[in-house]
PDB file of C-alpha atoms in Angstrom:
ATOM      1  CA  MET A   1       1.786  22.020  13.617  1.00  0.00           C
ATOM      2  CA  GLY A   2       0.989  18.678  11.950  1.00  0.00           C
ATOM      3  CA  VAL A   3      -2.001  18.026  14.237  1.00  0.00           C
ATOM      4  CA  ILE A   4      -3.263  21.584  13.706  1.00  0.00           C
ATOM      5  CA  ARG A   5      -3.061  21.129   9.933  1.00  0.00           C
ATOM      6  CA  LEU A   6      -4.845  17.788  10.233  1.00  0.00           C
ATOM      7  CA  ILE A   7      -7.712  19.292  12.232  1.00  0.00           C
ATOM      8  CA  THR A   8      -8.075  22.482  10.194  1.00  0.00           C
ATOM      9  CA  GLY A   9      -7.294  21.055   6.755  1.00  0.00           C
ATOM     10  CA  TRP A  10      -4.794  23.837   6.136  1.00  0.00           C
ATOM     11  CA  PRO A  11      -2.554  22.980   3.190  1.00  0.00           C
ATOM     12  CA  GLY A  12       1.020  21.856   3.724  1.00  0.00           C
ATOM     13  CA  PRO A  13       4.081  22.473   1.522  1.00  0.00           C
ATOM     14  CA  SER A  14       2.450  20.653  -1.414  1.00  0.00           C
ATOM     15  CA  GLY A  15      -0.499  23.047  -1.428  1.00  0.00           C
ATOM     16  CA  PHE A  16      -2.806  20.246  -0.308  1.00  0.00           C
ATOM     17  CA  GLY A  17      -3.946  19.245   3.171  1.00  0.00           C
ATOM     18  CA  SER A  18      -5.975  16.754   5.166  1.00  0.00           C
ATOM     19  CA  ALA A  19      -9.268  18.071   3.757  1.00  0.00           C
ATOM     20  CA  THR A  20      -8.135  17.710   0.140  1.00  0.00           C
ATOM     21  CA  THR A  21      -9.839  14.980  -1.910  1.00  0.00           C
ATOM     22  CA  ALA A  22      -8.404  12.566  -4.460  1.00  0.00           C
ATOM     23  CA  GLU A  23     -10.211  14.369  -7.266  1.00  0.00           C
ATOM     24  CA  GLN A  24      -8.691  17.674  -6.206  1.00  0.00           C
ATOM     25  CA  VAL A  25      -5.082  16.430  -6.141  1.00  0.00           C
ATOM     26  CA  THR A  26      -5.452  14.915  -9.623  1.00  0.00           C
ATOM     27  CA  ALA A  27      -7.353  17.814 -11.235  1.00  0.00           C
ATOM     28  CA  GLY A  28      -6.006  18.549 -14.697  1.00  0.00           C
ATOM     29  CA  ILE A  29      -3.857  15.386 -14.880  1.00  0.00           C
ATOM     30  CA  ASP A  30      -4.176  13.327 -18.064  1.00  0.00           C
ATOM     31  CA  ALA A  31      -3.411   9.687 -17.263  1.00  0.00           C
ATOM     32  CA  GLY A  32      -4.680   8.344 -20.587  1.00  0.00           C
ATOM     33  CA  ASP A  33      -1.382   6.631 -21.397  1.00  0.00           C
ATOM     34  CA  LEU A  34      -0.952   4.990 -18.003  1.00  0.00           C
ATOM     35  CA  THR A  35      -1.748   1.521 -16.700  1.00  0.00           C
ATOM     36  CA  VAL A  36      -2.191   1.038 -12.966  1.00  0.00           C
ATOM     37  CA  VAL A  37      -2.399  -2.064 -10.796  1.00  0.00           C
ATOM     38  CA  ILE A  38      -3.989  -1.471  -7.398  1.00  0.00           C
ATOM     39  CA  THR A  39      -4.376  -4.180  -4.794  1.00  0.00           C
ATOM     40  CA  GLY A  40      -7.579  -4.005  -2.783  1.00  0.00           C
ATOM     41  CA  GLY A  41      -8.990  -1.592  -5.323  1.00  0.00           C
ATOM     42  CA  ALA A  42     -12.611  -2.685  -4.886  1.00  0.00           C
ATOM     43  CA  SER A  43     -13.442  -1.210  -1.499  1.00  0.00           C
ATOM     44  CA  GLY A  44     -12.693   1.680   0.831  1.00  0.00           C
ATOM     45  CA  ILE A  45      -9.957   4.081  -0.174  1.00  0.00           C
ATOM     46  CA  GLY A  46      -8.764   1.536  -2.737  1.00  0.00           C
ATOM     47  CA  LEU A  47     -12.064   1.821  -4.592  1.00  0.00           C
ATOM     48  CA  GLU A  48     -11.942   5.611  -4.490  1.00  0.00           C
ATOM     49  CA  THR A  49      -8.370   5.499  -5.803  1.00  0.00           C
ATOM     50  CA  SER A  50      -9.482   3.198  -8.640  1.00  0.00           C
ATOM     51  CA  ARG A  51     -12.408   5.470  -9.474  1.00  0.00           C
ATOM     52  CA  VAL A  52     -10.369   8.668  -9.533  1.00  0.00           C
ATOM     53  CA  LEU A  53      -7.457   7.261 -11.524  1.00  0.00           C
ATOM     54  CA  ALA A  54      -9.937   5.861 -14.058  1.00  0.00           C
ATOM     55  CA  LEU A  55     -11.612   9.283 -14.136  1.00  0.00           C
ATOM     56  CA  ARG A  56      -8.248  10.743 -15.170  1.00  0.00           C
ATOM     57  CA  GLY A  57      -8.037   8.233 -18.021  1.00  0.00           C
ATOM     58  CA  ALA A  58      -5.786   5.524 -16.567  1.00  0.00           C
ATOM     59  CA  HIS A  59      -6.367   1.864 -17.348  1.00  0.00           C
ATOM     60  CA  VAL A  60      -6.932   0.452 -13.871  1.00  0.00           C
ATOM     61  CA  ILE A  61      -6.427  -3.201 -12.989  1.00  0.00           C
ATOM     62  CA  ILE A  62      -8.193  -3.987  -9.715  1.00  0.00           C
ATOM     63  CA  ALA A  63      -6.458  -6.846  -7.918  1.00  0.00           C
ATOM     64  CA  ALA A  64      -8.981  -8.279  -5.478  1.00  0.00           C
ATOM     65  CA  ARG A  65      -9.569 -11.396  -3.418  1.00  0.00           C
ATOM     66  CA  ASN A  66     -13.345 -11.232  -3.945  1.00  0.00           C
ATOM     67  CA  VAL A  67     -13.794 -11.054  -7.717  1.00  0.00           C
ATOM     68  CA  GLU A  68     -17.587 -10.794  -7.498  1.00  0.00           C
ATOM     69  CA  ALA A  69     -17.370  -7.717  -5.268  1.00  0.00           C
ATOM     70  CA  ALA A  70     -14.655  -6.266  -7.496  1.00  0.00           C
ATOM     71  CA  ASN A  71     -16.824  -6.652 -10.591  1.00  0.00           C
ATOM     72  CA  GLU A  72     -19.670  -4.909  -8.754  1.00  0.00           C
ATOM     73  CA  ALA A  73     -17.253  -2.085  -7.937  1.00  0.00           C
ATOM     74  CA  LYS A  74     -16.241  -1.953 -11.591  1.00  0.00           C
ATOM     75  CA  GLN A  75     -19.878  -1.627 -12.672  1.00  0.00           C
ATOM     76  CA  ASN A  76     -20.456   1.163 -10.156  1.00  0.00           C
ATOM     77  CA  ILE A  77     -17.475   3.064 -11.559  1.00  0.00           C
ATOM     78  CA  LEU A  78     -18.766   2.570 -15.103  1.00  0.00           C
ATOM     79  CA  LYS A  79     -22.185   3.957 -14.138  1.00  0.00           C
ATOM     80  CA  SER A  80     -20.612   7.323 -13.363  1.00  0.00           C
ATOM     81  CA  ASN A  81     -17.883   7.122 -16.008  1.00  0.00           C
ATOM     82  CA  GLU A  82     -18.815   5.144 -19.120  1.00  0.00           C
ATOM     83  CA  LYS A  83     -15.337   5.632 -20.583  1.00  0.00           C
ATOM     84  CA  ALA A  84     -13.556   4.129 -17.575  1.00  0.00           C
ATOM     85  CA  LYS A  85     -11.026   1.433 -18.435  1.00  0.00           C
ATOM     86  CA  ILE A  86     -11.276  -1.087 -15.600  1.00  0.00           C
ATOM     87  CA  ASP A  87     -10.291  -4.740 -15.431  1.00  0.00           C
ATOM     88  CA  VAL A  88     -10.452  -7.165 -12.519  1.00  0.00           C
ATOM     89  CA  LEU A  89      -8.033  -9.967 -11.667  1.00  0.00           C
ATOM     90  CA  GLN A  90      -8.117 -12.203  -8.624  1.00  0.00           C
ATOM     91  CA  LEU A  91      -5.434 -11.783  -5.970  1.00  0.00           C
ATOM     92  CA  ASP A  92      -5.215 -13.167  -2.441  1.00  0.00           C
ATOM     93  CA  LEU A  93      -2.125 -11.597  -0.905  1.00  0.00           C
ATOM     94  CA  SER A  94      -2.015 -14.154   1.903  1.00  0.00           C
ATOM     95  CA  SER A  95      -1.333 -16.898  -0.658  1.00  0.00           C
ATOM     96  CA  LEU A  96       1.974 -16.926  -2.552  1.00  0.00           C
ATOM     97  CA  LYS A  97       0.410 -19.155  -5.208  1.00  0.00           C
ATOM     98  CA  SER A  98      -2.342 -16.596  -5.752  1.00  0.00           C
ATOM     99  CA  VAL A  99       0.229 -13.804  -6.008  1.00  0.00           C
ATOM    100  CA  LYS A 100       2.166 -15.771  -8.649  1.00  0.00           C
ATOM    101  CA  ASP A 101      -1.035 -16.583 -10.543  1.00  0.00           C
ATOM    102  CA  PHE A 102      -2.033 -12.919 -10.536  1.00  0.00           C
ATOM    103  CA  ALA A 103       1.353 -11.814 -11.857  1.00  0.00           C
ATOM    104  CA  ASP A 104       1.259 -14.471 -14.592  1.00  0.00           C
ATOM    105  CA  ASN A 105      -2.288 -13.488 -15.574  1.00  0.00           C
ATOM    106  CA  PHE A 106      -1.419  -9.797 -15.680  1.00  0.00           C
ATOM    107  CA  ILE A 107       1.722 -10.332 -17.740  1.00  0.00           C
ATOM    108  CA  ALA A 108      -0.296 -12.510 -20.156  1.00  0.00           C
ATOM    109  CA  LEU A 109      -2.475  -9.468 -20.916  1.00  0.00           C
ATOM    110  CA  ASN A 110       0.582  -7.898 -22.576  1.00  0.00           C
ATOM    111  CA  LEU A 111      -0.158  -4.501 -21.053  1.00  0.00           C
ATOM    112  CA  PRO A 112       2.359  -1.911 -19.886  1.00  0.00           C
ATOM    113  CA  LEU A 113       2.620  -1.197 -16.161  1.00  0.00           C
ATOM    114  CA  ASN A 114       3.355   2.362 -15.107  1.00  0.00           C
ATOM    115  CA  ILE A 115       2.059   2.454 -11.544  1.00  0.00           C
ATOM    116  CA  LEU A 116       1.774  -0.214  -8.853  1.00  0.00           C
ATOM    117  CA  ILE A 117      -0.230   0.712  -5.754  1.00  0.00           C
ATOM    118  CA  ASN A 118       0.194  -1.774  -2.909  1.00  0.00           C
ATOM    119  CA  ASN A 119      -2.980  -0.747  -1.116  1.00  0.00           C
ATOM    120  CA  ALA A 120      -4.651  -3.889   0.267  1.00  0.00           C
ATOM    121  CA  GLY A 121      -4.245  -5.013   3.833  1.00  0.00           C
ATOM    122  CA  ILE A 122      -5.722  -6.537   6.968  1.00  0.00           C
ATOM    123  CA  MET A 123      -5.712  -5.039  10.441  1.00  0.00           C
ATOM    124  CA  PHE A 124      -5.755  -6.214  14.070  1.00  0.00           C
ATOM    125  CA  CYS A 125      -6.786  -9.782  13.255  1.00  0.00           C
ATOM    126  CA  PRO A 126      -6.456 -12.629  15.780  1.00  0.00           C
ATOM    127  CA  TYR A 127      -3.314 -14.759  15.585  1.00  0.00           C
ATOM    128  CA  GLN A 128      -3.241 -17.116  12.640  1.00  0.00           C
ATOM    129  CA  LEU A 129      -0.799 -18.356  10.033  1.00  0.00           C
ATOM    130  CA  SER A 130      -1.233 -18.013   6.297  1.00  0.00           C
ATOM    131  CA  GLN A 131      -1.414 -21.136   4.178  1.00  0.00           C
ATOM    132  CA  ASP A 132       2.312 -20.616   3.565  1.00  0.00           C
ATOM    133  CA  GLY A 133       3.015 -20.707   7.301  1.00  0.00           C
ATOM    134  CA  ILE A 134       3.609 -16.993   7.914  1.00  0.00           C
ATOM    135  CA  GLU A 135       1.902 -14.819  10.545  1.00  0.00           C
ATOM    136  CA  MET A 136      -1.153 -13.499   8.721  1.00  0.00           C
ATOM    137  CA  GLN A 137      -0.737  -9.722   9.029  1.00  0.00           C
ATOM    138  CA  PHE A 138       2.932  -9.912   8.049  1.00  0.00           C
ATOM    139  CA  ALA A 139       2.096 -12.339   5.227  1.00  0.00           C
ATOM    140  CA  THR A 140      -0.710 -10.232   3.767  1.00  0.00           C
ATOM    141  CA  ASN A 141       0.469  -6.684   4.358  1.00  0.00           C
ATOM    142  CA  HIS A 142       4.168  -7.155   3.633  1.00  0.00           C
ATOM    143  CA  ILE A 143       5.262 -10.497   2.162  1.00  0.00           C
ATOM    144  CA  GLY A 144       2.426 -10.667  -0.382  1.00  0.00           C
ATOM    145  CA  HIS A 145       3.206  -7.167  -1.644  1.00  0.00           C
ATOM    146  CA  PHE A 146       6.959  -7.800  -1.519  1.00  0.00           C
ATOM    147  CA  TYR A 147       6.533 -10.881  -3.737  1.00  0.00           C
ATOM    148  CA  LEU A 148       4.050  -9.160  -6.057  1.00  0.00           C
ATOM    149  CA  THR A 149       6.370  -6.204  -6.549  1.00  0.00           C
ATOM    150  CA  ASN A 150       9.291  -8.517  -7.322  1.00  0.00           C
ATOM    151  CA  LEU A 151       7.224 -10.406  -9.903  1.00  0.00           C
ATOM    152  CA  LEU A 152       6.042  -7.224 -11.652  1.00  0.00           C
ATOM    153  CA  LEU A 153       9.286  -5.260 -11.445  1.00  0.00           C
ATOM    154  CA  ASP A 154      10.713  -6.337 -14.811  1.00  0.00           C
ATOM    155  CA  LYS A 155       7.432  -5.358 -16.484  1.00  0.00           C
ATOM    156  CA  MET A 156       7.638  -1.937 -14.821  1.00  0.00           C
ATOM    157  CA  LYS A 157      11.289  -1.500 -15.837  1.00  0.00           C
ATOM    158  CA  ASN A 158      10.514  -2.388 -19.453  1.00  0.00           C
ATOM    159  CA  THR A 159       7.520  -0.041 -19.477  1.00  0.00           C
ATOM    160  CA  ALA A 160       9.503   2.874 -18.058  1.00  0.00           C
ATOM    161  CA  SER A 161      12.245   2.296 -20.622  1.00  0.00           C
ATOM    162  CA  SER A 162      10.013   1.813 -23.675  1.00  0.00           C
ATOM    163  CA  MET A 163       7.527   4.611 -22.902  1.00  0.00           C
ATOM    164  CA  GLY A 164      10.015   7.053 -21.408  1.00  0.00           C
ATOM    165  CA  ILE A 165       7.619   7.657 -18.515  1.00  0.00           C
ATOM    166  CA  GLN A 166       8.815   7.336 -14.934  1.00  0.00           C
ATOM    167  CA  GLY A 167       7.196   4.406 -13.146  1.00  0.00           C
ATOM    168  CA  ARG A 168       5.864   4.765  -9.620  1.00  0.00           C
ATOM    169  CA  ILE A 169       5.359   2.250  -6.830  1.00  0.00           C
ATOM    170  CA  VAL A 170       3.272   3.342  -3.852  1.00  0.00           C
ATOM    171  CA  ASN A 171       3.120   1.329  -0.616  1.00  0.00           C
ATOM    172  CA  LEU A 172       0.304   2.145   1.777  1.00  0.00           C
ATOM    173  CA  SER A 173       1.674   2.202   5.282  1.00  0.00           C
ATOM    174  CA  SER A 174       0.206   3.825   8.387  1.00  0.00           C
ATOM    175  CA  VAL A 175       1.074   5.990  11.353  1.00  0.00           C
ATOM    176  CA  ALA A 176       0.600   2.681  13.179  1.00  0.00           C
ATOM    177  CA  HIS A 177       4.163   1.823  12.126  1.00  0.00           C
ATOM    178  CA  LEU A 178       5.151   3.806  15.231  1.00  0.00           C
ATOM    179  CA  HIS A 179       3.472   1.176  17.445  1.00  0.00           C
ATOM    180  CA  THR A 180       5.422  -1.992  16.769  1.00  0.00           C
ATOM    181  CA  TYR A 181       7.393  -4.522  18.767  1.00  0.00           C
ATOM    182  CA  GLU A 182      10.347  -3.358  20.856  1.00  0.00           C
ATOM    183  CA  GLU A 183      12.859  -4.569  18.274  1.00  0.00           C
ATOM    184  CA  GLY A 184      10.872  -3.154  15.347  1.00  0.00           C
ATOM    185  CA  ILE A 185      10.680  -6.347  13.282  1.00  0.00           C
ATOM    186  CA  LYS A 186      10.687  -9.733  15.048  1.00  0.00           C
ATOM    187  CA  PHE A 187      13.229 -11.288  12.713  1.00  0.00           C
ATOM    188  CA  ASP A 188      13.945 -14.176  15.083  1.00  0.00           C
ATOM    189  CA  SER A 189      10.343 -14.966  16.025  1.00  0.00           C
ATOM    190  CA  ILE A 190       8.025 -13.672  13.316  1.00  0.00           C
ATOM    191  CA  ASN A 191       5.507 -16.483  13.954  1.00  0.00           C
ATOM    192  CA  ASP A 192       5.683 -16.576  17.753  1.00  0.00           C
ATOM    193  CA  LYS A 193       2.174 -17.007  19.141  1.00  0.00           C
ATOM    194  CA  LYS A 194       2.960 -16.292  22.811  1.00  0.00           C
ATOM    195  CA  SER A 195       4.261 -12.778  22.199  1.00  0.00           C
ATOM    196  CA  TYR A 196       1.688 -11.974  19.511  1.00  0.00           C
ATOM    197  CA  SER A 197      -0.116  -8.646  19.788  1.00  0.00           C
ATOM    198  CA  ASP A 198      -2.682  -7.894  17.089  1.00  0.00           C
ATOM    199  CA  LYS A 199      -1.923  -4.144  17.328  1.00  0.00           C
ATOM    200  CA  LYS A 200       1.874  -4.483  17.348  1.00  0.00           C
ATOM    201  CA  ALA A 201       1.782  -7.100  14.581  1.00  0.00           C
ATOM    202  CA  TYR A 202      -0.128  -4.623  12.438  1.00  0.00           C
ATOM    203  CA  GLY A 203       2.385  -1.898  13.288  1.00  0.00           C
ATOM    204  CA  GLN A 204       5.212  -4.283  12.417  1.00  0.00           C
ATOM    205  CA  SER A 205       3.700  -4.977   8.999  1.00  0.00           C
ATOM    206  CA  LYS A 206       3.250  -1.252   8.329  1.00  0.00           C
ATOM    207  CA  LEU A 207       6.860  -0.616   9.356  1.00  0.00           C
ATOM    208  CA  ALA A 208       7.846  -3.342   6.903  1.00  0.00           C
ATOM    209  CA  ASN A 209       5.971  -1.497   4.122  1.00  0.00           C
ATOM    210  CA  ILE A 210       8.161   1.575   4.651  1.00  0.00           C
ATOM    211  CA  LEU A 211      11.409  -0.363   4.972  1.00  0.00           C
ATOM    212  CA  HIS A 212      10.544  -2.291   1.795  1.00  0.00           C
ATOM    213  CA  ALA A 213       9.894   0.927  -0.111  1.00  0.00           C
ATOM    214  CA  ASN A 214      13.098   2.539   1.106  1.00  0.00           C
ATOM    215  CA  GLU A 215      15.328  -0.411   0.255  1.00  0.00           C
ATOM    216  CA  LEU A 216      13.701  -0.919  -3.156  1.00  0.00           C
ATOM    217  CA  SER A 217      14.067   2.791  -3.861  1.00  0.00           C
ATOM    218  CA  ARG A 218      17.776   2.590  -2.996  1.00  0.00           C
ATOM    219  CA  ARG A 219      18.308  -0.434  -5.223  1.00  0.00           C
ATOM    220  CA  LEU A 220      16.480   1.068  -8.210  1.00  0.00           C
ATOM    221  CA  GLU A 221      18.373   4.321  -7.886  1.00  0.00           C
ATOM    222  CA  GLU A 222      21.639   2.366  -7.752  1.00  0.00           C
ATOM    223  CA  GLU A 223      20.622   0.554 -10.955  1.00  0.00           C
ATOM    224  CA  GLY A 224      19.666   3.803 -12.647  1.00  0.00           C
ATOM    225  CA  VAL A 225      16.088   2.580 -13.159  1.00  0.00           C
ATOM    226  CA  ASN A 226      13.444   5.225 -13.876  1.00  0.00           C
ATOM    227  CA  ILE A 227      11.017   4.102 -11.148  1.00  0.00           C
ATOM    228  CA  THR A 228      10.279   5.797  -7.830  1.00  0.00           C
ATOM    229  CA  VAL A 229       9.063   4.068  -4.661  1.00  0.00           C
ATOM    230  CA  ASN A 230       7.294   5.909  -1.855  1.00  0.00           C
ATOM    231  CA  CYS A 231       5.054   5.230   1.142  1.00  0.00           C
ATOM    232  CA  VAL A 232       1.903   6.972   2.328  1.00  0.00           C
ATOM    233  CA  HIS A 233      -0.195   7.175   5.467  1.00  0.00           C
ATOM    234  CA  PRO A 234      -3.734   7.731   4.159  1.00  0.00           C
ATOM    235  CA  GLY A 235      -5.102   8.994   7.476  1.00  0.00           C
ATOM    236  CA  LEU A 236      -7.730   7.687   9.858  1.00  0.00           C
ATOM    237  CA  ILE A 237     -10.720   6.448   7.846  1.00  0.00           C
ATOM    238  CA  MET A 238     -13.504   4.103   8.967  1.00  0.00           C
ATOM    239  CA  THR A 239     -13.457   1.292   6.376  1.00  0.00           C
ATOM    240  CA  ASN A 240     -13.832  -2.508   6.266  1.00  0.00           C
ATOM    241  CA  LEU A 241     -10.139  -2.723   7.160  1.00  0.00           C
ATOM    242  CA  MET A 242     -11.242  -2.232  10.760  1.00  0.00           C
ATOM    243  CA  LYS A 243     -13.702  -5.141  10.852  1.00  0.00           C
ATOM    244  CA  HIS A 244     -11.712  -6.953  13.572  1.00  0.00           C
ATOM    245  CA  SER A 245     -11.885  -3.964  15.938  1.00  0.00           C
ATOM    246  CA  LEU A 246     -15.054  -2.061  15.078  1.00  0.00           C
ATOM    247  CA  ASN A 247     -16.066  -1.264  18.652  1.00  0.00           C
ATOM    248  CA  LEU A 248     -12.585  -0.014  19.551  1.00  0.00           C
ATOM    249  CA  MET A 249     -12.443   2.112  16.402  1.00  0.00           C
ATOM    250  CA  ARG A 250     -15.899   3.590  17.046  1.00  0.00           C
ATOM    251  CA  ILE A 251     -14.847   4.636  20.532  1.00  0.00           C
ATOM    252  CA  MET A 252     -11.580   6.010  19.188  1.00  0.00           C
ATOM    253  CA  LYS A 253     -13.399   7.936  16.472  1.00  0.00           C
ATOM    254  CA  PHE A 254     -15.820   9.409  19.021  1.00  0.00           C
ATOM    255  CA  LEU A 255     -12.914  10.620  21.157  1.00  0.00           C
ATOM    256  CA  THR A 256     -10.799  11.901  18.243  1.00  0.00           C
ATOM    257  CA  TYR A 257     -13.428  12.748  15.625  1.00  0.00           C
ATOM    258  CA  LEU A 258     -11.593  15.874  14.446  1.00  0.00           C
ATOM    259  CA  LEU A 259      -8.685  13.744  13.225  1.00  0.00           C
ATOM    260  CA  TRP A 260     -10.716  11.427  10.980  1.00  0.00           C
ATOM    261  CA  LYS A 261     -11.151  11.709   7.217  1.00  0.00           C
ATOM    262  CA  ASN A 262     -13.806  10.601   4.790  1.00  0.00           C
ATOM    263  CA  VAL A 263     -12.942   8.178   1.972  1.00  0.00           C
ATOM    264  CA  PRO A 264     -12.333  10.813  -0.777  1.00  0.00           C
ATOM    265  CA  GLN A 265      -9.928  12.582   1.581  1.00  0.00           C
ATOM    266  CA  GLY A 266      -8.332   9.277   2.585  1.00  0.00           C
ATOM    267  CA  ALA A 267      -7.484   8.425  -1.034  1.00  0.00           C
ATOM    268  CA  ALA A 268      -5.926  11.831  -1.728  1.00  0.00           C
ATOM    269  CA  THR A 269      -2.360  11.130  -0.606  1.00  0.00           C
ATOM    270  CA  THR A 270      -2.206   7.865  -2.552  1.00  0.00           C
ATOM    271  CA  CYS A 271      -3.406   9.598  -5.722  1.00  0.00           C
ATOM    272  CA  TYR A 272      -1.056  12.522  -5.153  1.00  0.00           C
ATOM    273  CA  VAL A 273       2.006  10.306  -4.776  1.00  0.00           C
ATOM    274  CA  ALA A 274       0.951   8.053  -7.670  1.00  0.00           C
ATOM    275  CA  MET A 275       0.130  10.801 -10.146  1.00  0.00           C
ATOM    276  CA  HIS A 276       1.181  14.341  -9.339  1.00  0.00           C
ATOM    277  CA  PRO A 277       3.900  15.812 -11.590  1.00  0.00           C
ATOM    278  CA  ASP A 278       5.527  17.613  -8.643  1.00  0.00           C
ATOM    279  CA  LEU A 279       6.750  14.227  -7.384  1.00  0.00           C
ATOM    280  CA  LYS A 280       8.718  13.324 -10.497  1.00  0.00           C
ATOM    281  CA  GLY A 281      12.041  11.940  -9.293  1.00  0.00           C
ATOM    282  CA  VAL A 282      11.011  11.892  -5.618  1.00  0.00           C
ATOM    283  CA  SER A 283      11.697   8.478  -4.090  1.00  0.00           C
ATOM    284  CA  GLY A 284      12.208   6.767  -0.758  1.00  0.00           C
ATOM    285  CA  LYS A 285       9.923   9.174   1.106  1.00  0.00           C
ATOM    286  CA  TYR A 286       6.957   8.896   3.467  1.00  0.00           C
ATOM    287  CA  PHE A 287       3.909  11.090   2.873  1.00  0.00           C
ATOM    288  CA  LEU A 288       1.037  12.218   5.068  1.00  0.00           C
ATOM    289  CA  ASP A 289      -1.676  14.654   3.917  1.00  0.00           C
ATOM    290  CA  CYS A 290       0.063  14.980   0.525  1.00  0.00           C
ATOM    291  CA  SER A 291       3.271  16.289   2.103  1.00  0.00           C
ATOM    292  CA  GLU A 292       6.538  14.584   2.980  1.00  0.00           C
ATOM    293  CA  TRP A 293       6.677  13.584   6.638  1.00  0.00           C
ATOM    294  CA  PRO A 294       9.371  12.029   8.840  1.00  0.00           C
ATOM    295  CA  ALA A 295       8.752   8.349   9.558  1.00  0.00           C
ATOM    296  CA  SER A 296      10.016   6.616  12.720  1.00  0.00           C
ATOM    297  CA  ASP A 297      13.681   5.988  13.496  1.00  0.00           C
ATOM    298  CA  PHE A 298      13.165   2.299  12.726  1.00  0.00           C
ATOM    299  CA  ALA A 299      11.597   3.176   9.366  1.00  0.00           C
ATOM    300  CA  ARG A 300      14.563   5.352   8.414  1.00  0.00           C
ATOM    301  CA  ASN A 301      17.158   2.764   9.423  1.00  0.00           C
ATOM    302  CA  PRO A 302      18.930   1.544   6.250  1.00  0.00           C
ATOM    303  CA  THR A 303      20.499  -1.404   8.060  1.00  0.00           C
ATOM    304  CA  MET A 304      17.072  -2.643   9.144  1.00  0.00           C
ATOM    305  CA  ALA A 305      15.733  -2.099   5.616  1.00  0.00           C
ATOM    306  CA  LYS A 306      18.515  -4.249   4.128  1.00  0.00           C
ATOM    307  CA  LYS A 307      17.985  -6.895   6.825  1.00  0.00           C
ATOM    308  CA  LEU A 308      14.242  -6.999   6.088  1.00  0.00           C
ATOM    309  CA  TRP A 309      14.942  -7.354   2.360  1.00  0.00           C
ATOM    310  CA  ASP A 310      17.173 -10.382   2.930  1.00  0.00           C
ATOM    311  CA  PHE A 311      14.805 -11.810   5.572  1.00  0.00           C
ATOM    312  CA  SER A 312      11.810 -11.467   3.225  1.00  0.00           C
ATOM    313  CA  ASN A 313      13.629 -13.200   0.375  1.00  0.00           C
ATOM    314  CA  HIS A 314      14.657 -16.036   2.705  1.00  0.00           C
ATOM    315  CA  LEU A 315      11.086 -16.356   4.006  1.00  0.00           C
ATOM    316  CA  LEU A 316       9.790 -16.446   0.448  1.00  0.00           C
ATOM    317  CA  ASP A 317      12.316 -19.023  -0.693  1.00  0.00           C
ATOM    318  CA  SER A 318      11.522 -21.286   2.257  1.00  0.00           C
ATOM    319  CA  ALA A 319       7.757 -20.992   1.757  1.00  0.00           C
ATOM    320  CA  LEU A 320       7.950 -21.582  -1.989  1.00  0.00           C
ATOM    321  CA  GLN A 321      10.157 -24.657  -1.524  1.00  0.00           C
ATOM    322  CA  ARG A 322       7.564 -26.138   0.846  1.00  0.00           C
ATOM    323  CA  SER A 323       4.682 -25.572  -1.560  1.00  0.00           C
TER     324      SER A 323
END
């Protein structure tokens, strides 16, 4: 039924489907009081998410590695929406120093923070280590966002408490989380070059995004904090994320063209989970085509989620001590 809905665009339980666009899922929503940080918000579905949330009145902070490109994206948004509230701050998720600098710079702006969208990522890149000595896909897609979320969490808690508006954290994952290493997460050999697979390493990082969201959701609920945490699979969209495997993706798209989305459709689930009033109080879930969807057995394993949380903190502590 899920594949049929994907091909036909028929709506799911939410009333939206694979053919729904980001503008459609946010129609009628007034986000004028909200401040949003989105990583990778200057290109692809991140840019469309930035544009649509700004269209609904949100103050959008684009966190981007390439500030020049991000400022160009900001100007393009302003051309179609002169009232858009957009700011740009530099962020390189593969660098823990850059993540800390971004968080410090954002906090210095003395803005509230209602919504954090962990959107940026890299995909299928050749084996390499980050400057902090962590396998690059795991470092960028998971550890960078894990650290960023930790650094901004107190700001989000204070905002939710002072404004009385539920905060939302959205992690972008992928159906690729199903295609990971045999053990799910390679806790004992995260940097092993011999066993490295660019596809499985990507799947591992996307699995980590879901486990991170689930464990954070559990912890916030236990604390009684008014913040939800969810994950989304945006769908198959041809963007710059696929620059390391363009030929493979073109062949795949040719063979499975009915399953692919355009960028406005690809941003819909992110915008739905970040903004829609129907999701008030919904946390620790995985969404596809704007409807809740079962993730893998690994992704729903609370023991693995807790282990990843502790592993990530240990990895962070070790990297930060070396720097």
